Structures are given as C-alpha cells and as structure tokens.
Tab-separated table of C-alpha atoms in Angstrom:
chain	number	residue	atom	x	y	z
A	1	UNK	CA	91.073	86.181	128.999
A	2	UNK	CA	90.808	87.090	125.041
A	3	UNK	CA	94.382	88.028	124.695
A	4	UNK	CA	95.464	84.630	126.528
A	5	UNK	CA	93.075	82.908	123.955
A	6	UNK	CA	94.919	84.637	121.087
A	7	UNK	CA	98.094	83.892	122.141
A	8	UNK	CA	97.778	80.211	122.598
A	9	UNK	CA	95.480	80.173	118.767
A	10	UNK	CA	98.941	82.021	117.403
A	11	UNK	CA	101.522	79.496	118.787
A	12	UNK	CA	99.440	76.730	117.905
A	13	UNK	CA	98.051	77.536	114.620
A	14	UNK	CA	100.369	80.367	113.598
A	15	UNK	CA	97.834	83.113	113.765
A	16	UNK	CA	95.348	84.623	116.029
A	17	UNK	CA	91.455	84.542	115.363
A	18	UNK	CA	90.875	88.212	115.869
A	19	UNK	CA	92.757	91.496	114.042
A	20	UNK	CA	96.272	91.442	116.339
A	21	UNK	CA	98.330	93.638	114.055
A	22	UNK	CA	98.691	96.097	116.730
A	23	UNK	CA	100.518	93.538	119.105
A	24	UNK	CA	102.891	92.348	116.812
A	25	UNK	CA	106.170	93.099	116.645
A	26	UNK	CA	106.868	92.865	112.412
A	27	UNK	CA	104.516	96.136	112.394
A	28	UNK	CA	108.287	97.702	113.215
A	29	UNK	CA	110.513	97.517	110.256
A	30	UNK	CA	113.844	95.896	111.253
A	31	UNK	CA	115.832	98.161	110.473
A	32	UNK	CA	114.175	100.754	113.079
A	33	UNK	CA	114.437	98.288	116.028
A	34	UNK	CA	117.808	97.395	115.159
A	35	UNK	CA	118.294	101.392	116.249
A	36	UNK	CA	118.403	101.785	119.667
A	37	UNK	CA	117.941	105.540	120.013
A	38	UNK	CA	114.925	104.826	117.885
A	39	UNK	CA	114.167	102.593	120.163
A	40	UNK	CA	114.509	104.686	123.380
A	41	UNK	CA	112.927	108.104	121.410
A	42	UNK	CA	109.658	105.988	120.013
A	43	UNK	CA	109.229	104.693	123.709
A	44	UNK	CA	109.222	107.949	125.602
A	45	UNK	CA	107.007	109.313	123.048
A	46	UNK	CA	104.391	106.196	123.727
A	47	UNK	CA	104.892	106.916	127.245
A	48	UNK	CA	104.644	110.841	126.958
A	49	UNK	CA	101.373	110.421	124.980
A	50	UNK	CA	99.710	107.514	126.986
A	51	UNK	CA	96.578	109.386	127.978
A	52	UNK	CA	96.530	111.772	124.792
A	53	UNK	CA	93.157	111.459	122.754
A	54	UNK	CA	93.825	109.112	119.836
A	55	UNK	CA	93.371	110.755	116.680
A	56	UNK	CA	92.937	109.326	113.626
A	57	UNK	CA	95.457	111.503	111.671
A	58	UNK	CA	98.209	112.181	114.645
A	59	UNK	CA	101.622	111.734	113.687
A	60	UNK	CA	104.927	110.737	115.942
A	61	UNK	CA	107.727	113.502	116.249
A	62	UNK	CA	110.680	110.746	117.914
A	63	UNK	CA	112.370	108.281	115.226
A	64	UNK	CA	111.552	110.170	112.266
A	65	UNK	CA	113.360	110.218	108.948
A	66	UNK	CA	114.821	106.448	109.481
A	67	UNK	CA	113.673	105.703	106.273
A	68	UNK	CA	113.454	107.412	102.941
A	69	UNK	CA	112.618	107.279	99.265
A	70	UNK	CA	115.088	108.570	96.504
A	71	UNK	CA	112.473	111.121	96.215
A	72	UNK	CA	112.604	112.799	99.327
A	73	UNK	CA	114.717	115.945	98.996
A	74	UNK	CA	112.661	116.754	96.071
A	75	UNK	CA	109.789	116.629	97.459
A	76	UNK	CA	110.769	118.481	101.091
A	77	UNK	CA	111.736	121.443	98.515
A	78	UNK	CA	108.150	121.330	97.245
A	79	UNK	CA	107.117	121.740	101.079
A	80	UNK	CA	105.431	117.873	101.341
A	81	UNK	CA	104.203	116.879	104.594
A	82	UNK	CA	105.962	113.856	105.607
A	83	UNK	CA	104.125	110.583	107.231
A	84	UNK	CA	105.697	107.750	109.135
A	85	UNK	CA	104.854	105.008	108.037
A	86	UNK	CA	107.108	101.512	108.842
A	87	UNK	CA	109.723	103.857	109.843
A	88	UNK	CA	109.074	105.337	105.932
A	89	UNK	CA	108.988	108.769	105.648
A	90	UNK	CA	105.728	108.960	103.252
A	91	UNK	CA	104.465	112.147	101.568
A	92	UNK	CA	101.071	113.390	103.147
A	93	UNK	CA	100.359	116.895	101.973
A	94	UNK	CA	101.784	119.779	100.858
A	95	UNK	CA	102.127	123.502	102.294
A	96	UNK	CA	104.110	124.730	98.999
A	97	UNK	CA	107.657	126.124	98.133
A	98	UNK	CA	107.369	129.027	100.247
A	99	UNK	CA	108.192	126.442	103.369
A	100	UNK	CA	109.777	124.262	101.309
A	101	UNK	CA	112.303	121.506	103.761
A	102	UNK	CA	110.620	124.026	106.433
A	103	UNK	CA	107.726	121.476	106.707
A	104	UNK	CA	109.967	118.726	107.792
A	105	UNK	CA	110.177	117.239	111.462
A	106	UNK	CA	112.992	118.059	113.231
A	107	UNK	CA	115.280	116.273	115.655
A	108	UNK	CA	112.991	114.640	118.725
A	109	UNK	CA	112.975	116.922	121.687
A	110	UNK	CA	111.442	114.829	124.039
A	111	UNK	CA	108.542	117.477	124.495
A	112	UNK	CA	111.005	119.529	126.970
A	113	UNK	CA	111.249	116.590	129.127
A	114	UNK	CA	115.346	116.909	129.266
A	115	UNK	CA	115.574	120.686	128.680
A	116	UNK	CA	116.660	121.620	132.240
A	117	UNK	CA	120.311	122.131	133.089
A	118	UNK	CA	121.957	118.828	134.027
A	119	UNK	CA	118.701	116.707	132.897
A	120	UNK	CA	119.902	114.629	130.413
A	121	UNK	CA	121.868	112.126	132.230
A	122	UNK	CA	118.093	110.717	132.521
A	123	UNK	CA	118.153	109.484	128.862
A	124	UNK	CA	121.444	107.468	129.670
A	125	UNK	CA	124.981	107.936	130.527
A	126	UNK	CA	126.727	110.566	128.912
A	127	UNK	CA	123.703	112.013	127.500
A	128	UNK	CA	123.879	115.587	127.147
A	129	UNK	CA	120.573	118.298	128.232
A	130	UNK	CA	117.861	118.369	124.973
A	131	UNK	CA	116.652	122.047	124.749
A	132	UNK	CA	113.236	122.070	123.295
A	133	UNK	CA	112.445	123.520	119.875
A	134	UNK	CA	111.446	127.115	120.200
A	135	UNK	CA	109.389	127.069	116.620
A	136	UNK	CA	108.240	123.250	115.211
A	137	UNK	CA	106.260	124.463	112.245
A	138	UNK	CA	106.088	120.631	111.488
A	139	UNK	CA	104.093	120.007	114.777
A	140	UNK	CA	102.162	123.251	114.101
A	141	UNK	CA	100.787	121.190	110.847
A	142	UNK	CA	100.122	117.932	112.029
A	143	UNK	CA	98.138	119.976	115.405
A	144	UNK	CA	96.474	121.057	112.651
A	145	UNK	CA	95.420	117.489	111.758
A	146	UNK	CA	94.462	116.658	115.270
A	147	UNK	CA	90.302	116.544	114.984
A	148	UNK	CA	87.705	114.178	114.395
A	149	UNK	CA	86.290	116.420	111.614
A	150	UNK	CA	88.301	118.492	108.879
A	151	UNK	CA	91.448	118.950	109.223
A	152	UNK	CA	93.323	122.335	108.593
A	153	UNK	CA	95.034	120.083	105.795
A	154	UNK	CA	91.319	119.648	104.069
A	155	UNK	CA	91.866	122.243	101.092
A	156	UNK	CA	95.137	121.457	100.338
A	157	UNK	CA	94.418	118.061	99.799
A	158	UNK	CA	91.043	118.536	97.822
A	159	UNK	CA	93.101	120.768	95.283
A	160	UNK	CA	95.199	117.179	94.770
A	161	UNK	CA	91.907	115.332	94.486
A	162	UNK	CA	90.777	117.749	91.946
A	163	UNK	CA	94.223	117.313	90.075
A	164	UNK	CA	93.998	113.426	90.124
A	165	UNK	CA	90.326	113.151	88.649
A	166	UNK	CA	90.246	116.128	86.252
A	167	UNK	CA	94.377	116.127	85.470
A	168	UNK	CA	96.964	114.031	86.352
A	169	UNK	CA	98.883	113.613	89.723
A	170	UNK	CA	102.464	111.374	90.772
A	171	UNK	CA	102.327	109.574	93.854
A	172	UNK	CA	105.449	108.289	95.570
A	173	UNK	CA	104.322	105.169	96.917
A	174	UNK	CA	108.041	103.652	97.448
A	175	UNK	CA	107.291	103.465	101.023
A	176	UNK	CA	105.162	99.708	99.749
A	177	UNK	CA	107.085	96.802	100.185
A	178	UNK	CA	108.691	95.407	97.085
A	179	UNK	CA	109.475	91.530	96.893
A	180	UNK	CA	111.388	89.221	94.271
A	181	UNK	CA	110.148	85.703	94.716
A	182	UNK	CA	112.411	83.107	92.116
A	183	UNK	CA	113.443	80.026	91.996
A	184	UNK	CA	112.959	76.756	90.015
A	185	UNK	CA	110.094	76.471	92.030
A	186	UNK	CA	108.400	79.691	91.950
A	187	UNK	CA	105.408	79.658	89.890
A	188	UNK	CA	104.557	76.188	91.860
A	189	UNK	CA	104.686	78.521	95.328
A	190	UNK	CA	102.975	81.644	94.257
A	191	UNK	CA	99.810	79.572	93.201
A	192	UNK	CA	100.729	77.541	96.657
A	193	UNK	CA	100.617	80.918	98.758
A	194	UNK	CA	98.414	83.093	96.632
A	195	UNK	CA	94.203	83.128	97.080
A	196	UNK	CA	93.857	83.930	93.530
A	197	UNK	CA	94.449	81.096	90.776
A	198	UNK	CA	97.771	81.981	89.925
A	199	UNK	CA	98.524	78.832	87.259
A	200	UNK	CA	99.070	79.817	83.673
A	201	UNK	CA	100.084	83.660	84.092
A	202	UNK	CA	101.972	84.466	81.147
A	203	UNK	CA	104.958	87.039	81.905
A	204	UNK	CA	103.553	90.652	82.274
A	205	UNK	CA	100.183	89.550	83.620
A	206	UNK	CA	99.360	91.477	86.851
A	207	UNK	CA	97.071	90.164	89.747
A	208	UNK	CA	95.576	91.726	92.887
A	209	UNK	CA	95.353	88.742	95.586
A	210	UNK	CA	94.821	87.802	99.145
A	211	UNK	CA	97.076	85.803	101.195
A	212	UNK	CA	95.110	83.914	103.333
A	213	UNK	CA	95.928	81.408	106.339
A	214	UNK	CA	94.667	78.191	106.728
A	215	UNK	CA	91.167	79.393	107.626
A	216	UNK	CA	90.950	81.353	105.009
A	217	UNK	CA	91.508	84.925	107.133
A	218	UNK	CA	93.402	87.372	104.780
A	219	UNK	CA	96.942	87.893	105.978
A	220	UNK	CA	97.547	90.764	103.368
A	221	UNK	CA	96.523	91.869	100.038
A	222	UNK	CA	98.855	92.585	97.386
A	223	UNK	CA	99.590	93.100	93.944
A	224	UNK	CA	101.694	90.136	91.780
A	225	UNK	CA	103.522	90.597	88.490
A	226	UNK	CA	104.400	87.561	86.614
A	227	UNK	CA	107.877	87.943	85.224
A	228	UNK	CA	110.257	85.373	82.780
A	229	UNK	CA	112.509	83.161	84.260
A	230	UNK	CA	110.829	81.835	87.210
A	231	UNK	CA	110.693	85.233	88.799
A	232	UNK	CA	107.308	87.026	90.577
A	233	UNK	CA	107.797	90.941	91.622
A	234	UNK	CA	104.746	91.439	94.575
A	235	UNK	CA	104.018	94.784	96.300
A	236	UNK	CA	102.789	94.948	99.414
A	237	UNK	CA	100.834	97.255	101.639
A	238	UNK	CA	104.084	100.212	103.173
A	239	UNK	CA	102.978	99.279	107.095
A	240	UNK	CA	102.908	95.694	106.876
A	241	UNK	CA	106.124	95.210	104.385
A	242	UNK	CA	108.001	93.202	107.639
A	243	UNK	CA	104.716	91.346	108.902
A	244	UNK	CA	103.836	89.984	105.144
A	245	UNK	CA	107.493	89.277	104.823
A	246	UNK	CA	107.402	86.703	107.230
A	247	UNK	CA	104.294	85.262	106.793
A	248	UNK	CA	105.311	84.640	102.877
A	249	UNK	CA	108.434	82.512	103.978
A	250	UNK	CA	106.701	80.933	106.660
A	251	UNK	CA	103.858	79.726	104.544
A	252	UNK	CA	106.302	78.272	101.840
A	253	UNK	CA	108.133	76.602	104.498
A	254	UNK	CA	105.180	75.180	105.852
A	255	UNK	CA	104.157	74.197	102.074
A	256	UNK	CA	107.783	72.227	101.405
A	257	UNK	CA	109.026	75.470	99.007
A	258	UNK	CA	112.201	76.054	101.014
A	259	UNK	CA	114.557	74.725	98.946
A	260	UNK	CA	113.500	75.681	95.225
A	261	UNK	CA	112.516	79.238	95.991
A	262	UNK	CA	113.958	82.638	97.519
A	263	UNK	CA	112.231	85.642	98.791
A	264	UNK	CA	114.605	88.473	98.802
A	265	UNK	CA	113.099	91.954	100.058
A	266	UNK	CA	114.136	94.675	97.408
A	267	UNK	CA	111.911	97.653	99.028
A	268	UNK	CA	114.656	99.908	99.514
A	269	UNK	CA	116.087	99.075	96.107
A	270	UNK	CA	113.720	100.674	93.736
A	271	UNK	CA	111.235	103.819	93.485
A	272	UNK	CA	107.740	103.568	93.352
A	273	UNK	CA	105.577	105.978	91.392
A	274	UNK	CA	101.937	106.162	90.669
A	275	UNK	CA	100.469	108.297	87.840
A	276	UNK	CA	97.223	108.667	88.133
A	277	UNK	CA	94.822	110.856	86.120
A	278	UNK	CA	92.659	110.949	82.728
A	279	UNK	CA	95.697	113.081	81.922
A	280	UNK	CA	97.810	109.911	82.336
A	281	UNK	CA	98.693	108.989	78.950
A	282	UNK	CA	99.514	112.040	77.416
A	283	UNK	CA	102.567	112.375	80.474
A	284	UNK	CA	103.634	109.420	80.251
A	285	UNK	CA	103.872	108.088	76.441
A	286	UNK	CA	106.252	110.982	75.517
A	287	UNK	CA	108.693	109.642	78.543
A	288	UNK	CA	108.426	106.136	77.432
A	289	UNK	CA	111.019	104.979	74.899
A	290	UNK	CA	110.386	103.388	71.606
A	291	UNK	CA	106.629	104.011	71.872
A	292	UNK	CA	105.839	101.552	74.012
A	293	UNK	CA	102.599	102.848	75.260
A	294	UNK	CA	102.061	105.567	72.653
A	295	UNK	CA	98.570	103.025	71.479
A	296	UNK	CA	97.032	101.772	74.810
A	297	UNK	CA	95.558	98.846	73.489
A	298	UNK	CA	98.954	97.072	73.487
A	299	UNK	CA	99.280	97.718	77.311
A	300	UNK	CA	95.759	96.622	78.437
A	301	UNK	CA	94.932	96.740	82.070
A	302	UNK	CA	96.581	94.690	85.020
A	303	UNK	CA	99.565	93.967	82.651
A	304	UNK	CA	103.443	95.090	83.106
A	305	UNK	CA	106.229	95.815	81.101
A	306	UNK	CA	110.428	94.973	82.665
A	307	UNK	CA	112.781	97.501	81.203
C-alpha cells in the first residue's frame, strides 16, 4: 500500500515522497520521550480522544509544561494562553491579569478516567487514585477554541493584530529551534546543505533558506546568520527543532562534513524575542547600547548584530 511505498522510499533514499511528518518520531522533542510519565499521560490522551472531531486549534491537557522559555512566569502573570508546541509551552493568547497564572493547564487528570476509589493501580503499580479537576478554566478556554469558525479567542487576538500593525507588539518565539553550526569547515557545509547560495556572506548577513533533499523536496525552512570565526547561528521552525536537527547532521555526513564541523543544539540556551510594529524603532533604539540602531540605515534589512 502507500505507507509500505513510503517506508521502503525512506530507508532507501532517506526520505519519503509524500508529507510524513506526522509519522515520524523527531516531531517529539527528546527530552519529552525520554519522560516516561509523559510518555504514558500523552498516550492515554491519544487514546481518550481517538474518535474526537479534529480541530484545527485543539490543544492537549497530558504532558504539559515540559518545556519552557525564561519568559514564562511573566507572561502566566499577564494571563497568556499557553500552546504546546515540541513539548514548548508557547504563548497563544491572552485573557488578562485578572486570571493571571489562572489561565495555565493544570496537572493531567486523565479526564476522570482514575478518579474512582482504588482505580489507579490501572496507570501502574503503586499509582495512587487521580481525582478529576472540579474547575479547569484552562480547558474552559481552549473549548472555547474548539470550532471550525471563530473562536471565542477571536477579539482578543484581533486587539494584538491591531497592536502589531498600528503599534508595536513582543513575541516570545524561544520555543524555535536555535543551532550553532562551526568548525573549520563550516562555511564549506552551510553552502553544502543550504538551497540558497550561501558563498561569500560576510559576518552579520542574514538569509531565509530551504533545506532540500536530494530531489529537491524542502526538508525545512529556516533563517541563517553568518557569524566570524567559522560560526553560522540558524533558527528553525519550534515543531520541527528535533526533525531538522537530524536531517542537518545527516546531510553533512552524507556530504563528507563530519569531521571539520559541529552542530550543537543551543534552543534551550537563549531567549527569543520578536518586536514587531511601525512602533519598532522608537522601543527598541533607547534599549540598545551605544546607539547602535539609533540611524536605521546602518542596520539594513536581513542583517545581525552579536553582542
């Protein structure tokens, strides 16, 4: 059948023909599946919800908070929404101070399932009964979520929008995957491993690329910063940090880079923010020391700075 013909394409030419991101294992950061109550709470609740309409905005209770950015008590005061993403816990929305850490999910209660006296033996030895959550005002927001048309979420978020295109807005996006690529080597595998041309980047010059595969199907997108001494910083997309991961070091194996470059993963090393906004500048040059961006046209587009 089609998945039998995708299979054998993968093991013999290192990648399927068709979309199987949904089958493979690196869309679970390693971290989560080295857990194994994450392991055991994320599988009941695949089982529990196995003929539950698929929404496009549903969210997972079990597993939750594996995974966070240096941001995240700050922004549970501020009543933020939380997302999993990659076992990350991303900011969606928010309800507002007034709820405040309110809005976060609590611990996994197996939807009742264990709640009955002398039921939890069921979830292993030794395990003790899980009584249910009487109030979940975290579920109460994401049921809120649960259409194919507007969400309950719609106005809050449109207030953002409005705030990003008229004002200016910050976006943790730590949740991407961060990667230092270095080596003696380096700039010789980026251009190897990178669609775009790559050769000639002077230090601070950013590029948006695909990674393709040998016939030419993109295997991610991401963004590349040239940096001195041999080194490349690239971000990639938050749910497929483990999955590009391993296709990068497999490709520069493949290409004869193994000995004169690394490819360490320093995603839960650093903070990611976004400012976005026509507002932009005026936030950020007073924060930046020594006038570094106070005249724009010093810091042109798709260039960085290393502090």
């Amino acid at each position: 059948g089609g998945i039998g013909r995708e299979l054998a394409a993968w093991v013999l030419h290192g990648a399927p023909t068709l979309d199987l991101f949904g089958f493979d294992p690196a869309r679970f950061h390693a971290s989560t599946v080295a857990d194994a109550r994450w392991v055991q709470d994320r599988t009941h609740e695949s089982y529990a919800k196995t003929y539950a309409i698929v929404f496009p905005s549903d969210e997972p209770l079990a597993g939750r908070g594996a995974r966070r950015s240096a941001l995240h008590d700050c922004l549970a005061a501020a009543g933020c929404v939380f997302q999993a993403r990659h076992g990350f816990e991303r900011p969606g929305w928010f309800v507002g101070p007034d709820v405040g850490a309110g809005a976060l999910p609590q611990g996994y209660d197996y939807y009742g399932a264990y709640a009955d006296e002398e039921s939890g033996w069921r979830l292993g030895a030794g395990r003790a009964d899980v009584a249910a959550h009487e109030s979940h005002p975290y579920l109460d927001f994401v049921e809120g979520e649960l259409t194919f048309g507007w969400p309950a979420s719609f106005g809050r978020v449109a207030e953002e929008v409005r705030a990003a295109r008229s004002g200016v807005a910050l976006f943790d996006q730590s949740y991407f995957g961060k990667l230092l690529i270095s080596g003696p080597r380096a700039d010789a595998a980026m251009q190897w491993v990178c669609g775009n041309d790559m050769e000639g980047r002077a230090p601070g010059a950013v590029v948006y690329t695909p990674l393709c595969n040998a016939r030419g199907g993109v295997e991610a997108d991401v963004t590349v910063t040239r940096l001195p001494d041999n080194r490349w910083y690239m971000c990639t997309g938050g749910a497929t940090a483990s999955h590009d991961l391993r296709w990068i070091e497999s490709a520069l194996d493949e290409g004869g880079f193994g000995g004169g470059v690394s490819v360490a993963d320093i995603s839960d090393e650093l903070t990611l923010l976004s400012v976005q906004g026509p507002l932009s500048h005026q936030l950020l040059a007073p924060l930046v020391g020594g006038g570094a961006i106070d005249d724009l046209s010093a810091f042109p587009f798709s260039t960085a700075r290393e502090g």
